[in-house]
Tab-separated table of C-alpha atoms and ligand atoms in Angstrom:
chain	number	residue	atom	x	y	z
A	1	UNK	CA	-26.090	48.237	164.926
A	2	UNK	CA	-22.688	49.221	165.877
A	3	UNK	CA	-20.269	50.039	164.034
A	4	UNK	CA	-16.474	50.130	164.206
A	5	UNK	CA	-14.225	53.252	163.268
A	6	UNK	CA	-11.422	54.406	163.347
A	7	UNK	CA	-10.792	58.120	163.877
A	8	UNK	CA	-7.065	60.109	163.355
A	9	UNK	CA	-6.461	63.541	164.357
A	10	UNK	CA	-3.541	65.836	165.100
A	11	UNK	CA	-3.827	69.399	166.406
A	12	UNK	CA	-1.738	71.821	168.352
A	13	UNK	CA	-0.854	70.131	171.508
A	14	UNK	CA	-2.914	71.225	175.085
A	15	UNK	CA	-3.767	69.661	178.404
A	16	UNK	CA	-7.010	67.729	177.819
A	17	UNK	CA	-7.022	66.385	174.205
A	18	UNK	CA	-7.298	62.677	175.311
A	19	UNK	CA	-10.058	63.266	178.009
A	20	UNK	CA	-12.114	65.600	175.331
A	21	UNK	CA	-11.986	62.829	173.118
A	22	UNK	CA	-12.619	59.773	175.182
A	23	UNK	CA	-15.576	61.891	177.084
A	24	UNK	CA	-16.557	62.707	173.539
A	25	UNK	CA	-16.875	59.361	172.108
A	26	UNK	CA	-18.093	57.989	175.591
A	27	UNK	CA	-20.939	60.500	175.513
A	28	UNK	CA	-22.100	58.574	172.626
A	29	UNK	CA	-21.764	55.146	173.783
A	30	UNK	CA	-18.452	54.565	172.133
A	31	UNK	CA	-16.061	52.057	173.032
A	32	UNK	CA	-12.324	52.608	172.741
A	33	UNK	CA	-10.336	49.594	171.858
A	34	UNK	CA	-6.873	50.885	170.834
A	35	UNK	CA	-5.620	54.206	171.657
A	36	UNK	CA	-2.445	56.413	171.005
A	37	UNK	CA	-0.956	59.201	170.934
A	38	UNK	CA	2.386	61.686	170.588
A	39	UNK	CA	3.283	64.968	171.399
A	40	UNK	CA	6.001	66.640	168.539
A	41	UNK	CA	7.522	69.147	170.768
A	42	UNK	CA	9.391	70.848	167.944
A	43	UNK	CA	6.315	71.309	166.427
A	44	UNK	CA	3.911	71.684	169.057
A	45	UNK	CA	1.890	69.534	167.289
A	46	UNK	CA	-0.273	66.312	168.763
A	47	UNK	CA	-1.401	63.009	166.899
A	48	UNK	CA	-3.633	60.681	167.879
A	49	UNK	CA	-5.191	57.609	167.037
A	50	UNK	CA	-8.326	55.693	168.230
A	51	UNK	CA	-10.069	52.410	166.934
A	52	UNK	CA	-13.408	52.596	168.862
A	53	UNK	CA	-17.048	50.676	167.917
A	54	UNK	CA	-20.257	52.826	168.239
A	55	UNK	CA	-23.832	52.258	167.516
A	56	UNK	CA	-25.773	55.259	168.763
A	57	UNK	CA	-25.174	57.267	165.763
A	58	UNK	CA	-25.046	56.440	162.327
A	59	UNK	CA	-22.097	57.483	160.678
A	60	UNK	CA	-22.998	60.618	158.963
A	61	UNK	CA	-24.272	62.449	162.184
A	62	UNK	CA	-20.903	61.120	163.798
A	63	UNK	CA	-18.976	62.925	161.417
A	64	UNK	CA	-21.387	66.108	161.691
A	65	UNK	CA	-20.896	65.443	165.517
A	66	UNK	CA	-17.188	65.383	165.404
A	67	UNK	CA	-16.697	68.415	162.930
A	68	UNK	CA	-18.357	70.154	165.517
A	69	UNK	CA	-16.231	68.872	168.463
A	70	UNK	CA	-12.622	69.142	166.551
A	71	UNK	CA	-13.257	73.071	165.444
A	72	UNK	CA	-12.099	74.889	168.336
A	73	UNK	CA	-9.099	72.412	168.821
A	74	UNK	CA	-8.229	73.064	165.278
A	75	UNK	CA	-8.257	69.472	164.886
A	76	UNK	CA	-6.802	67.886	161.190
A	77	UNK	CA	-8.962	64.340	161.788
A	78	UNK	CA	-9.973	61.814	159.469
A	79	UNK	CA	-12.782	58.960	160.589
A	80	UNK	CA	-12.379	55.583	158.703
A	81	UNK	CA	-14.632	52.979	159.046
A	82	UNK	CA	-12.527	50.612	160.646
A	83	UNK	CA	-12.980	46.872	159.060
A	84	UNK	CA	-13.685	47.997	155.292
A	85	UNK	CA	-10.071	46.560	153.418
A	86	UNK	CA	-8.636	49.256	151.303
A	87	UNK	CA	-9.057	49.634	147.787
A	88	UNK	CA	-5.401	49.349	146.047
A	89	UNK	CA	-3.917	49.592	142.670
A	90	UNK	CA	-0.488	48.138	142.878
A	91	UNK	CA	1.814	49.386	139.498
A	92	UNK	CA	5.160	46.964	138.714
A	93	UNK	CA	8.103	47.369	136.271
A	94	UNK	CA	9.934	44.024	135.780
A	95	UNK	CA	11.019	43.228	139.339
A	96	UNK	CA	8.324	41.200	140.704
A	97	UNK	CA	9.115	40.045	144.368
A	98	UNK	CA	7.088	43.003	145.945
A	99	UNK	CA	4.088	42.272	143.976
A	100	UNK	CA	4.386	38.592	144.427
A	101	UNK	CA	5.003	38.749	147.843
A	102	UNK	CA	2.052	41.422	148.511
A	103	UNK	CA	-0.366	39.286	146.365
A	104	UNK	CA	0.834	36.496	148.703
A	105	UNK	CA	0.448	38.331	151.881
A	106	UNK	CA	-3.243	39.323	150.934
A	107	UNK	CA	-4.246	35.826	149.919
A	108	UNK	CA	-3.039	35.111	153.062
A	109	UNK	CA	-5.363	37.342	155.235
A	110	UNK	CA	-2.189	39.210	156.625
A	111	UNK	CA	-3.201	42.421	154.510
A	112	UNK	CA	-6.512	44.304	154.654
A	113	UNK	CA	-6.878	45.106	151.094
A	114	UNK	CA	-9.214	44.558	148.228
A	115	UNK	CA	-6.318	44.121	145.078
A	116	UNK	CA	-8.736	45.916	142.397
A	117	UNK	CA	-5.633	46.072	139.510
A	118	UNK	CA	-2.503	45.829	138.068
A	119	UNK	CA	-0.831	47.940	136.467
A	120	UNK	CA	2.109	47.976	134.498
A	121	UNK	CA	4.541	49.153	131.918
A	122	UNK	CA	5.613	45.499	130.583
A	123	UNK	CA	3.520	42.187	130.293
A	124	UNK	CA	5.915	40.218	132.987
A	125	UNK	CA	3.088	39.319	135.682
A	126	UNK	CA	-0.086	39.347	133.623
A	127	UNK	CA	0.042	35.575	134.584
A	128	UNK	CA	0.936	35.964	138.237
A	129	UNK	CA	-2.031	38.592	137.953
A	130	UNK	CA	-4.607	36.177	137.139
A	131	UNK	CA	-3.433	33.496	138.979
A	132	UNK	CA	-5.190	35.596	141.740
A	133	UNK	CA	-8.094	36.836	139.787
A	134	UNK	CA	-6.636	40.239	139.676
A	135	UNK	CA	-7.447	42.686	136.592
A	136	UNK	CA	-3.897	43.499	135.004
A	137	UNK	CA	-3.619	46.380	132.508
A	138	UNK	CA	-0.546	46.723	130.431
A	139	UNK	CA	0.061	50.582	129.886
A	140	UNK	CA	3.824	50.691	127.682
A	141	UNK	CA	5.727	53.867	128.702
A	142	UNK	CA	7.775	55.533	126.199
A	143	UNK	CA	9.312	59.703	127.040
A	144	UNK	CA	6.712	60.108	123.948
A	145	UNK	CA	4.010	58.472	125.224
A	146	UNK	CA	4.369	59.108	129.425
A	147	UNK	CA	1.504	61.779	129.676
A	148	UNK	CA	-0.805	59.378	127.729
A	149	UNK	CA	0.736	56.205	129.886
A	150	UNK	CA	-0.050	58.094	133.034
A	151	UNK	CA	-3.727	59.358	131.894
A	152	UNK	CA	-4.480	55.424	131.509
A	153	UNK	CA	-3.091	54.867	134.633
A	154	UNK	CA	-4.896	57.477	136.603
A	155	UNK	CA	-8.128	56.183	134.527
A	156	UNK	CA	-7.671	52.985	136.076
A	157	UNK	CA	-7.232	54.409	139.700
A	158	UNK	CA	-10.156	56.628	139.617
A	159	UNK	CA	-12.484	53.890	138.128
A	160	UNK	CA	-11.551	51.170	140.671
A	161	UNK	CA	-11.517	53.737	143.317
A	162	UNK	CA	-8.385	52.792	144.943
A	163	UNK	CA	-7.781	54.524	147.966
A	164	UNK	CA	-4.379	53.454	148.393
A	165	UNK	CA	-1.513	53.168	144.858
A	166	UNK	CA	1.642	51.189	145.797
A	167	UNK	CA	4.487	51.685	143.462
A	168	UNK	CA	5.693	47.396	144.138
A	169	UNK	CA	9.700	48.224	141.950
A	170	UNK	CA	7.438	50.617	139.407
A	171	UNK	CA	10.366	52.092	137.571
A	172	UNK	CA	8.506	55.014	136.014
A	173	UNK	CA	8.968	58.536	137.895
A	174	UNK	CA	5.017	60.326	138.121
A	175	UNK	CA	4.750	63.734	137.062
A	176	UNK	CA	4.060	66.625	139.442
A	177	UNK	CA	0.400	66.598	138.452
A	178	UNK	CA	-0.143	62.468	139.460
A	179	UNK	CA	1.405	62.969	142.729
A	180	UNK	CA	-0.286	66.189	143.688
A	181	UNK	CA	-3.833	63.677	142.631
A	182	UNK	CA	-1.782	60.719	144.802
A	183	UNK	CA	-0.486	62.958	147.590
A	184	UNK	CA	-0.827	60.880	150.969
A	185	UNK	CA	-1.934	57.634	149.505
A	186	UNK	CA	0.698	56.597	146.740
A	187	UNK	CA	3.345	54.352	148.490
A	188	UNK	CA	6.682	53.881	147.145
A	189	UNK	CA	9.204	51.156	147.753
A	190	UNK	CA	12.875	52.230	147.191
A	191	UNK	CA	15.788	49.988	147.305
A	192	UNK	CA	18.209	51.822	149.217
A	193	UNK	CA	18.546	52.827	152.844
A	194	UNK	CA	17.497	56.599	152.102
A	195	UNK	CA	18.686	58.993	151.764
A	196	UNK	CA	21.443	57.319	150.419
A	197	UNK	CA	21.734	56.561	146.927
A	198	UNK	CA	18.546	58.359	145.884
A	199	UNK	CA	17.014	57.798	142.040
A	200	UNK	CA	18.026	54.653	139.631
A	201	UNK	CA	20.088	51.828	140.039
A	202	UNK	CA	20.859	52.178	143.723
A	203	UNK	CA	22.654	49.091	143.551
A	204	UNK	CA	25.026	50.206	141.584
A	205	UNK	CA	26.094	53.161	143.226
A	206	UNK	CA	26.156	50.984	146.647
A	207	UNK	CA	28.223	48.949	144.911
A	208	UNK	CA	30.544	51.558	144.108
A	209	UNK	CA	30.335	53.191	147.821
A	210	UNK	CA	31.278	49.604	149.164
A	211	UNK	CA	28.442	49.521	151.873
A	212	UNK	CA	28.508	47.051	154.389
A	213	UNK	CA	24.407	47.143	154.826
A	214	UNK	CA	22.102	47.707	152.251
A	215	UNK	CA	18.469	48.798	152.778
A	216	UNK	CA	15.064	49.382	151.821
A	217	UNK	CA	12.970	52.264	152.009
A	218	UNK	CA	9.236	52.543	152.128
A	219	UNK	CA	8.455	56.264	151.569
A	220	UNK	CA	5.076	58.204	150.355
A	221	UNK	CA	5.676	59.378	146.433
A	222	UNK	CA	6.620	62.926	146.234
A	223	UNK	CA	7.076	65.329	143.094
A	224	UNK	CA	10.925	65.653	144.893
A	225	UNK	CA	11.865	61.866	143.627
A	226	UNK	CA	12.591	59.410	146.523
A	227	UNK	CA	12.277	62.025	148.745
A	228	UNK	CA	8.801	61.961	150.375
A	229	UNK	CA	8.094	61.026	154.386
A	230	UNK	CA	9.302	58.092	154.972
A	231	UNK	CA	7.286	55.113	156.315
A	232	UNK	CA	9.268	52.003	157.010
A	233	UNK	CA	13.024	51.006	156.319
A	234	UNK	CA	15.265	47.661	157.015
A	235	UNK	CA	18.692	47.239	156.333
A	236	UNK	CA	20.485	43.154	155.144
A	237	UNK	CA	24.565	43.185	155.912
A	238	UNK	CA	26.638	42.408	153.132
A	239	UNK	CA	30.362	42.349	152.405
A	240	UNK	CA	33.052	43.231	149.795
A	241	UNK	CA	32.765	40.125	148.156
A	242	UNK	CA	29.035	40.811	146.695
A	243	UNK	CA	28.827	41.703	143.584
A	244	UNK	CA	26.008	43.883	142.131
A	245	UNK	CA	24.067	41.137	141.545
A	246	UNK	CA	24.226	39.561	145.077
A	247	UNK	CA	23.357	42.780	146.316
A	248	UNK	CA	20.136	43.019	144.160
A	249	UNK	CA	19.587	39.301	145.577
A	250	UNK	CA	20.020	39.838	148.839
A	251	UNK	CA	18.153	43.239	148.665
A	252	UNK	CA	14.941	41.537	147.518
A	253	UNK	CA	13.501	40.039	150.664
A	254	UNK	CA	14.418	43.331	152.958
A	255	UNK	CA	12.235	45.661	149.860
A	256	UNK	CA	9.256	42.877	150.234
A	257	UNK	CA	8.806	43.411	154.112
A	258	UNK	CA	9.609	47.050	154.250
A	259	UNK	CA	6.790	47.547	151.829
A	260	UNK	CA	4.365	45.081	152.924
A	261	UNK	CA	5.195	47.035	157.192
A	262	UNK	CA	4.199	49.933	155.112
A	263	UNK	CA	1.166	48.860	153.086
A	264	UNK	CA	-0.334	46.994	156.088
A	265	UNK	CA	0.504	49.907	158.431
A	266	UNK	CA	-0.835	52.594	156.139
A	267	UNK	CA	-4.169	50.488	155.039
A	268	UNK	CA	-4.915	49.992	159.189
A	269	UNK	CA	-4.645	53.910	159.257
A	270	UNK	CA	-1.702	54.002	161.672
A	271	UNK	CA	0.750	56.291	159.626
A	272	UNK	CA	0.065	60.200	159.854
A	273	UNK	CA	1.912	62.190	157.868
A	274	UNK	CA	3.821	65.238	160.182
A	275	UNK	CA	5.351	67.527	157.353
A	276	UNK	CA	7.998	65.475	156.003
A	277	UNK	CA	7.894	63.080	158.029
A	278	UNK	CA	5.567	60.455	159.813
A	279	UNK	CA	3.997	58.857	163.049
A	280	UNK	CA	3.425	55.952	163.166
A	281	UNK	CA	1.173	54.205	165.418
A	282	UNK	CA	2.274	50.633	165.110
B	301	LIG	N1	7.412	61.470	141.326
B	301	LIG	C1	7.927	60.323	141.801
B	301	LIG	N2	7.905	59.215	141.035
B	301	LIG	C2	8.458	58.067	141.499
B	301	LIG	C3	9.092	58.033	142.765
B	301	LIG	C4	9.074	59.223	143.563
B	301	LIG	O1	9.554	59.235	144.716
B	301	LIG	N3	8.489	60.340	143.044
B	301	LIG	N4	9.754	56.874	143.162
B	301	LIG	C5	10.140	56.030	142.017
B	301	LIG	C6	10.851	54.739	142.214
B	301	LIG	N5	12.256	54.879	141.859
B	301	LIG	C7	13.097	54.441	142.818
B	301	LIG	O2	12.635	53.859	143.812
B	301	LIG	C8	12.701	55.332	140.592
B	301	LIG	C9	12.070	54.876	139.447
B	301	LIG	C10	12.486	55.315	138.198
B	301	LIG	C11	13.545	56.182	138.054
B	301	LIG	C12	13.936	56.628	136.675
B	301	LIG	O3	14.941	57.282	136.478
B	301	LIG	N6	13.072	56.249	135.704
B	301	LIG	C13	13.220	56.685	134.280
B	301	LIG	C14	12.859	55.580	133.298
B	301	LIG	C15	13.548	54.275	133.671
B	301	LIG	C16	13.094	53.147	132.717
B	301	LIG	O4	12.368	53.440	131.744
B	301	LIG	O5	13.465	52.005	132.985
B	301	LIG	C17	12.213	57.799	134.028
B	301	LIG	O6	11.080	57.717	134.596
B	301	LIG	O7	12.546	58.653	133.194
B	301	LIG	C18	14.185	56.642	139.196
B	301	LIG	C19	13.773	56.212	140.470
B	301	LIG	C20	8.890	55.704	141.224
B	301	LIG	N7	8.409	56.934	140.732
Protein backbone atom coordinates (compact mmCIF):
# COMPACT_ATOMS: atom_id res chain seq x y z
CA UNK A 1 0.00 0.00 0.00
CA UNK A 2 1.61 3.23 -0.65
CA UNK A 3 1.71 5.80 1.16
CA UNK A 4 2.21 9.55 0.75
CA UNK A 5 4.75 11.75 2.85
CA UNK A 6 6.06 14.47 3.10
CA UNK A 7 9.64 14.88 4.31
CA UNK A 8 11.50 18.55 5.40
CA UNK A 9 15.04 18.89 6.07
CA UNK A 10 17.68 21.60 6.25
CA UNK A 11 21.40 21.02 6.78
CA UNK A 12 24.62 22.77 6.03
CA UNK A 13 24.66 23.36 2.39
CA UNK A 14 27.08 20.87 -0.09
CA UNK A 15 27.14 19.72 -3.68
CA UNK A 16 24.87 16.65 -3.81
CA UNK A 17 22.03 17.10 -1.25
CA UNK A 18 19.23 16.86 -3.92
CA UNK A 19 20.74 13.79 -5.81
CA UNK A 20 21.39 11.95 -2.20
CA UNK A 21 17.93 12.45 -1.55
CA UNK A 22 16.12 11.72 -4.74
CA UNK A 23 18.60 8.48 -5.20
CA UNK A 24 17.60 7.87 -1.61
CA UNK A 25 13.96 7.86 -1.88
CA UNK A 26 14.24 6.32 -5.50
CA UNK A 27 16.16 3.39 -4.03
CA UNK A 28 13.03 2.65 -2.29
CA UNK A 29 10.56 3.00 -4.93
CA UNK A 30 9.59 6.50 -4.01
CA UNK A 31 8.00 8.88 -6.16
CA UNK A 32 8.70 12.60 -5.95
CA UNK A 33 5.81 14.80 -6.73
CA UNK A 34 6.79 18.30 -5.50
CA UNK A 35 10.22 19.31 -4.78
CA UNK A 36 12.16 22.44 -3.43
CA UNK A 37 14.72 23.80 -2.19
CA UNK A 38 17.06 27.05 -0.99
CA UNK A 39 20.42 27.71 -0.25
CA UNK A 40 20.83 30.65 2.83
CA UNK A 41 24.21 31.80 1.91
CA UNK A 42 24.58 33.90 5.05
CA UNK A 43 24.02 31.00 6.84
CA UNK A 44 25.34 28.30 4.89
CA UNK A 45 22.44 26.59 5.61
CA UNK A 46 20.07 24.41 2.98
CA UNK A 47 16.20 23.65 3.18
CA UNK A 48 14.39 21.42 1.41
CA UNK A 49 11.14 20.10 0.84
CA UNK A 50 9.72 16.94 -0.85
CA UNK A 51 6.06 15.50 -1.10
CA UNK A 52 6.81 11.96 -2.45
CA UNK A 53 4.35 8.53 -2.22
CA UNK A 54 6.10 5.22 -1.25
CA UNK A 55 4.95 1.78 -0.59
CA UNK A 56 8.00 -0.42 -0.14
CA UNK A 57 8.45 0.42 3.39
CA UNK A 58 6.15 0.97 6.03
CA UNK A 59 6.59 4.04 7.73
CA UNK A 60 8.49 3.20 10.77
CA UNK A 61 11.47 1.50 8.89
CA UNK A 62 11.34 4.72 6.58
CA UNK A 63 12.02 6.82 9.37
CA UNK A 64 14.74 4.26 10.80
CA UNK A 65 15.95 4.34 7.08
CA UNK A 66 16.18 8.04 6.85
CA UNK A 67 17.77 8.67 10.41
CA UNK A 68 20.34 6.66 9.07
CA UNK A 69 20.75 8.50 5.71
CA UNK A 70 20.44 12.28 7.23
CA UNK A 71 23.35 11.61 10.09
CA UNK A 72 26.39 12.35 8.29
CA UNK A 73 24.69 15.38 6.47
CA UNK A 74 23.72 16.62 9.83
CA UNK A 75 20.37 16.79 8.50
CA UNK A 76 17.40 18.72 10.91
CA UNK A 77 14.35 16.66 8.90
CA UNK A 78 10.96 16.03 9.85
CA UNK A 79 8.69 13.23 7.76
CA UNK A 80 4.88 13.99 7.82
CA UNK A 81 2.53 11.83 6.48
CA UNK A 82 1.36 13.84 3.80
CA UNK A 83 -2.71 13.73 3.49
CA UNK A 84 -3.51 13.41 7.39
CA UNK A 85 -5.31 17.27 8.09
CA UNK A 86 -3.77 18.81 11.09
CA UNK A 87 -5.09 18.78 14.40
CA UNK A 88 -5.81 22.61 15.51
CA UNK A 89 -7.01 24.45 18.48
CA UNK A 90 -7.88 27.90 17.35
CA UNK A 91 -8.12 30.51 20.73
CA UNK A 92 -10.32 34.02 20.03
CA UNK A 93 -10.82 37.20 22.13
CA UNK A 94 -13.83 39.22 20.86
CA UNK A 95 -12.81 39.93 17.27
CA UNK A 96 -14.22 37.19 15.34
CA UNK A 97 -13.49 37.62 11.51
CA UNK A 98 -10.33 35.30 11.65
CA UNK A 99 -12.15 32.57 13.29
CA UNK A 100 -15.17 32.98 11.15
CA UNK A 101 -13.41 33.20 8.17
CA UNK A 102 -11.01 30.08 9.06
CA UNK A 103 -14.10 28.01 10.15
CA UNK A 104 -15.38 29.06 6.69
CA UNK A 105 -12.34 28.24 4.77
CA UNK A 106 -12.23 24.64 6.36
CA UNK A 107 -15.88 23.91 5.71
CA UNK A 108 -14.96 24.79 2.51
CA UNK A 109 -12.20 22.14 1.82
CA UNK A 110 -9.62 25.05 1.21
CA UNK A 111 -7.85 24.15 4.65
CA UNK A 112 -6.42 20.76 5.66
CA UNK A 113 -7.37 20.76 9.21
CA UNK A 114 -9.38 18.79 11.66
CA UNK A 115 -10.95 22.04 14.00
CA UNK A 116 -10.82 19.86 17.40
CA UNK A 117 -11.72 23.26 19.77
CA UNK A 118 -12.31 26.54 20.68
CA UNK A 119 -11.03 28.29 22.94
CA UNK A 120 -11.64 31.43 24.45
CA UNK A 121 -11.56 34.08 27.08
CA UNK A 122 -15.31 35.45 26.47
CA UNK A 123 -18.56 33.55 25.35
CA UNK A 124 -18.84 35.71 21.87
CA UNK A 125 -18.66 32.64 19.30
CA UNK A 126 -19.86 29.72 21.38
CA UNK A 127 -22.75 29.90 18.77
CA UNK A 128 -20.65 30.36 15.66
CA UNK A 129 -18.72 27.33 17.37
CA UNK A 130 -21.46 24.97 17.17
CA UNK A 131 -22.88 26.05 14.20
CA UNK A 132 -19.92 23.90 12.89
CA UNK A 133 -19.98 21.19 15.42
CA UNK A 134 -16.89 22.50 16.98
CA UNK A 135 -16.22 21.93 20.91
CA UNK A 136 -15.91 25.60 22.40
CA UNK A 137 -14.48 26.03 25.92
CA UNK A 138 -14.85 29.30 27.67
CA UNK A 139 -11.64 29.80 29.90
CA UNK A 140 -12.21 33.78 31.59
CA UNK A 141 -8.76 35.41 32.02
CA UNK A 142 -8.25 37.66 34.84
CA UNK A 143 -4.04 38.91 35.92
CA UNK A 144 -5.34 36.66 39.04
CA UNK A 145 -6.44 33.90 37.37
CA UNK A 146 -3.92 33.76 33.93
CA UNK A 147 -1.70 30.77 35.18
CA UNK A 148 -4.93 28.80 35.96
CA UNK A 149 -6.60 30.22 32.46
CA UNK A 150 -3.56 29.01 30.63
CA UNK A 151 -3.30 25.43 32.51
CA UNK A 152 -7.02 24.90 31.08
CA UNK A 153 -5.95 25.95 27.96
CA UNK A 154 -2.91 23.82 27.58
CA UNK A 155 -5.30 20.91 29.06
CA UNK A 156 -7.37 21.32 26.17
CA UNK A 157 -4.41 21.29 23.61
CA UNK A 158 -2.75 18.30 24.95
CA UNK A 159 -6.07 16.27 25.17
CA UNK A 160 -7.22 17.03 21.59
CA UNK A 161 -3.73 16.66 20.45
CA UNK A 162 -3.54 19.63 18.33
CA UNK A 163 -0.57 19.81 16.42
CA UNK A 164 -1.01 23.19 15.27
CA UNK A 165 -2.62 26.44 18.03
CA UNK A 166 -3.66 29.55 16.03
CA UNK A 167 -4.03 32.62 18.09
CA UNK A 168 -7.40 33.93 15.40
CA UNK A 169 -7.31 38.11 17.40
CA UNK A 170 -6.57 36.05 20.93
CA UNK A 171 -5.84 39.10 23.01
CA UNK A 172 -4.14 37.30 25.89
CA UNK A 173 -0.12 37.40 25.83
CA UNK A 174 1.20 33.37 26.78
CA UNK A 175 3.71 33.08 29.32
CA UNK A 176 7.29 32.00 28.63
CA UNK A 177 6.48 28.48 29.78
CA UNK A 178 3.24 28.00 27.01
CA UNK A 179 5.33 29.15 24.24
CA UNK A 180 8.46 27.23 25.03
CA UNK A 181 5.43 23.93 25.07
CA UNK A 182 4.00 25.85 21.62
CA UNK A 183 7.38 26.73 20.10
CA UNK A 184 7.06 26.10 16.18
CA UNK A 185 3.42 25.31 16.05
CA UNK A 186 1.47 28.28 17.79
CA UNK A 187 0.53 30.80 14.99
CA UNK A 188 -0.20 34.29 15.69
CA UNK A 189 -2.10 36.84 13.69
CA UNK A 190 -1.08 40.50 14.39
CA UNK A 191 -2.74 43.48 13.02
CA UNK A 192 -0.03 45.59 11.99
CA UNK A 193 2.56 45.47 9.24
CA UNK A 194 5.45 44.35 11.73
CA UNK A 195 7.52 45.46 13.05
CA UNK A 196 5.68 48.42 13.24
CA UNK A 197 3.43 49.14 15.94
CA UNK A 198 4.25 46.01 17.95
CA UNK A 199 1.85 44.95 21.20
CA UNK A 200 -1.94 46.36 21.77
CA UNK A 201 -4.06 48.48 19.93
CA UNK A 202 -1.99 48.82 16.79
CA UNK A 203 -4.64 50.76 15.36
CA UNK A 204 -4.34 53.28 17.43
CA UNK A 205 -0.88 54.03 17.27
CA UNK A 206 -1.23 53.80 13.24
CA UNK A 207 -3.64 56.14 13.65
CA UNK A 208 -1.49 58.42 15.39
CA UNK A 209 1.64 57.72 12.90
CA UNK A 210 -0.83 58.66 9.97
CA UNK A 211 0.08 55.55 7.77
CA UNK A 212 -0.94 55.44 4.39
CA UNK A 213 -1.03 51.31 4.38
CA UNK A 214 -1.92 49.29 7.09
CA UNK A 215 -1.04 45.58 7.43
CA UNK A 216 -1.27 42.28 8.81
CA UNK A 217 1.17 40.05 10.15
CA UNK A 218 1.13 36.32 10.48
CA UNK A 219 4.10 35.45 12.76
CA UNK A 220 4.95 32.15 15.01
CA UNK A 221 4.24 33.13 18.96
CA UNK A 222 7.37 33.94 20.71
CA UNK A 223 8.10 34.64 24.56
CA UNK A 224 9.55 38.24 22.82
CA UNK A 225 5.71 39.48 22.10
CA UNK A 226 4.94 39.98 18.35
CA UNK A 227 8.24 39.31 17.63
CA UNK A 228 8.61 35.68 16.44
CA UNK A 229 9.56 34.57 12.53
CA UNK A 230 7.35 35.83 10.55
CA UNK A 231 5.15 33.80 8.14
CA UNK A 232 2.90 35.83 5.92
CA UNK A 233 2.04 39.68 5.76
CA UNK A 234 -0.39 41.97 3.42
CA UNK A 235 -0.77 45.47 3.55
CA UNK A 236 -4.76 47.56 2.55
CA UNK A 237 -4.01 51.52 1.56
CA UNK A 238 -5.79 53.92 3.49
CA UNK A 239 -5.84 57.70 3.81
CA UNK A 240 -6.01 60.63 6.30
CA UNK A 241 -9.53 60.66 6.32
CA UNK A 242 -9.94 57.10 8.23
CA UNK A 243 -10.59 57.20 11.40
CA UNK A 244 -9.59 54.47 13.92
CA UNK A 245 -12.46 52.73 13.31
CA UNK A 246 -12.22 52.56 9.45
CA UNK A 247 -8.88 51.42 9.93
CA UNK A 248 -9.95 48.45 12.20
CA UNK A 249 -12.64 47.91 9.26
CA UNK A 250 -10.63 47.95 6.60
CA UNK A 251 -7.87 45.97 8.49
CA UNK A 252 -10.19 42.98 8.96
CA UNK A 253 -10.20 41.26 5.61
CA UNK A 254 -6.16 41.77 5.04
CA UNK A 255 -5.72 39.85 9.03
CA UNK A 256 -8.28 36.97 7.64
CA UNK A 257 -6.07 36.07 4.51
CA UNK A 258 -2.72 36.69 6.02
CA UNK A 259 -3.64 34.14 8.61
CA UNK A 260 -5.54 31.72 6.69
CA UNK A 261 -1.78 31.98 3.77
CA UNK A 262 -0.26 31.10 7.03
CA UNK A 263 -2.41 28.36 8.56
CA UNK A 264 -2.82 26.62 5.16
CA UNK A 265 0.90 27.06 4.39
CA UNK A 266 2.11 25.87 7.77
CA UNK A 267 -0.56 22.78 8.02
CA UNK A 268 0.84 21.59 4.19
CA UNK A 269 4.36 21.68 5.93
CA UNK A 270 5.81 24.33 3.61
CA UNK A 271 7.12 26.89 6.29
CA UNK A 272 10.62 26.02 7.96
CA UNK A 273 11.63 27.99 10.49
CA UNK A 274 15.56 29.49 9.72
CA UNK A 275 16.42 31.23 13.16
CA UNK A 276 14.23 34.10 13.18
CA UNK A 277 13.03 33.87 10.29
CA UNK A 278 11.32 31.47 7.68
CA UNK A 279 11.25 29.62 4.21
CA UNK A 280 8.68 29.16 2.80
CA UNK A 281 7.97 26.75 0.18
CA UNK A 282 4.77 28.03 -1.30
N1 LIG B 1 3.90 35.34 24.30
C1 LIG B 1 3.15 35.85 23.30
N2 LIG B 1 1.82 35.96 23.47
C2 LIG B 1 1.07 36.50 22.48
C3 LIG B 1 1.68 36.99 21.30
C4 LIG B 1 3.09 36.83 21.15
O1 LIG B 1 3.68 37.18 20.10
N3 LIG B 1 3.79 36.26 22.17
N4 LIG B 1 0.90 37.66 20.35
C5 LIG B 1 -0.34 38.20 20.94
C6 LIG B 1 -1.33 38.94 20.11
N5 LIG B 1 -1.24 40.37 20.37
C7 LIG B 1 -1.11 41.12 19.26
O2 LIG B 1 -1.21 40.57 18.15
C8 LIG B 1 -1.38 40.94 21.67
C9 LIG B 1 -2.37 40.46 22.51
C10 LIG B 1 -2.51 40.99 23.79
C11 LIG B 1 -1.72 42.02 24.23
C12 LIG B 1 -1.92 42.55 25.62
O3 LIG B 1 -1.34 43.54 26.02
N6 LIG B 1 -2.78 41.82 26.37
C13 LIG B 1 -3.03 42.10 27.82
C14 LIG B 1 -4.49 41.90 28.20
C15 LIG B 1 -5.41 42.60 27.21
C16 LIG B 1 -6.89 42.31 27.56
O4 LIG B 1 -7.14 41.68 28.61
O5 LIG B 1 -7.74 42.70 26.76
C17 LIG B 1 -2.26 41.08 28.64
O6 LIG B 1 -2.17 39.90 28.19
O7 LIG B 1 -1.85 41.47 29.75
C18 LIG B 1 -0.73 42.51 23.39
C19 LIG B 1 -0.56 41.98 22.10
C20 LIG B 1 -1.11 37.07 21.59
N7 LIG B 1 -0.29 36.59 22.63
Amino acid sequence: MSHAYILTLSCPDRPGIVHAVSGFLFERGGNIEEAAQYNDHDTGLFFMRVRFACGQLTPDDLKLQLKAFAEPFRMDWRLHAGDQPMRTVICVSREGHCLNDLLFRWKSGLLALDIRAIVSNHRDFYQLAASYNVPFHHVAVTAATKPQAEAKLLEVIEAEGAELVVLARYMQILSDDLCRKLAGRAINIHHSFLPSFKGAKPYYQAHDRGVKLIGATAHYVTAALDEGPIIEQDVARVDHGYTVEDLTAAGRDTESVVLARAVKWHSEHRVLLNGHKTVIFR
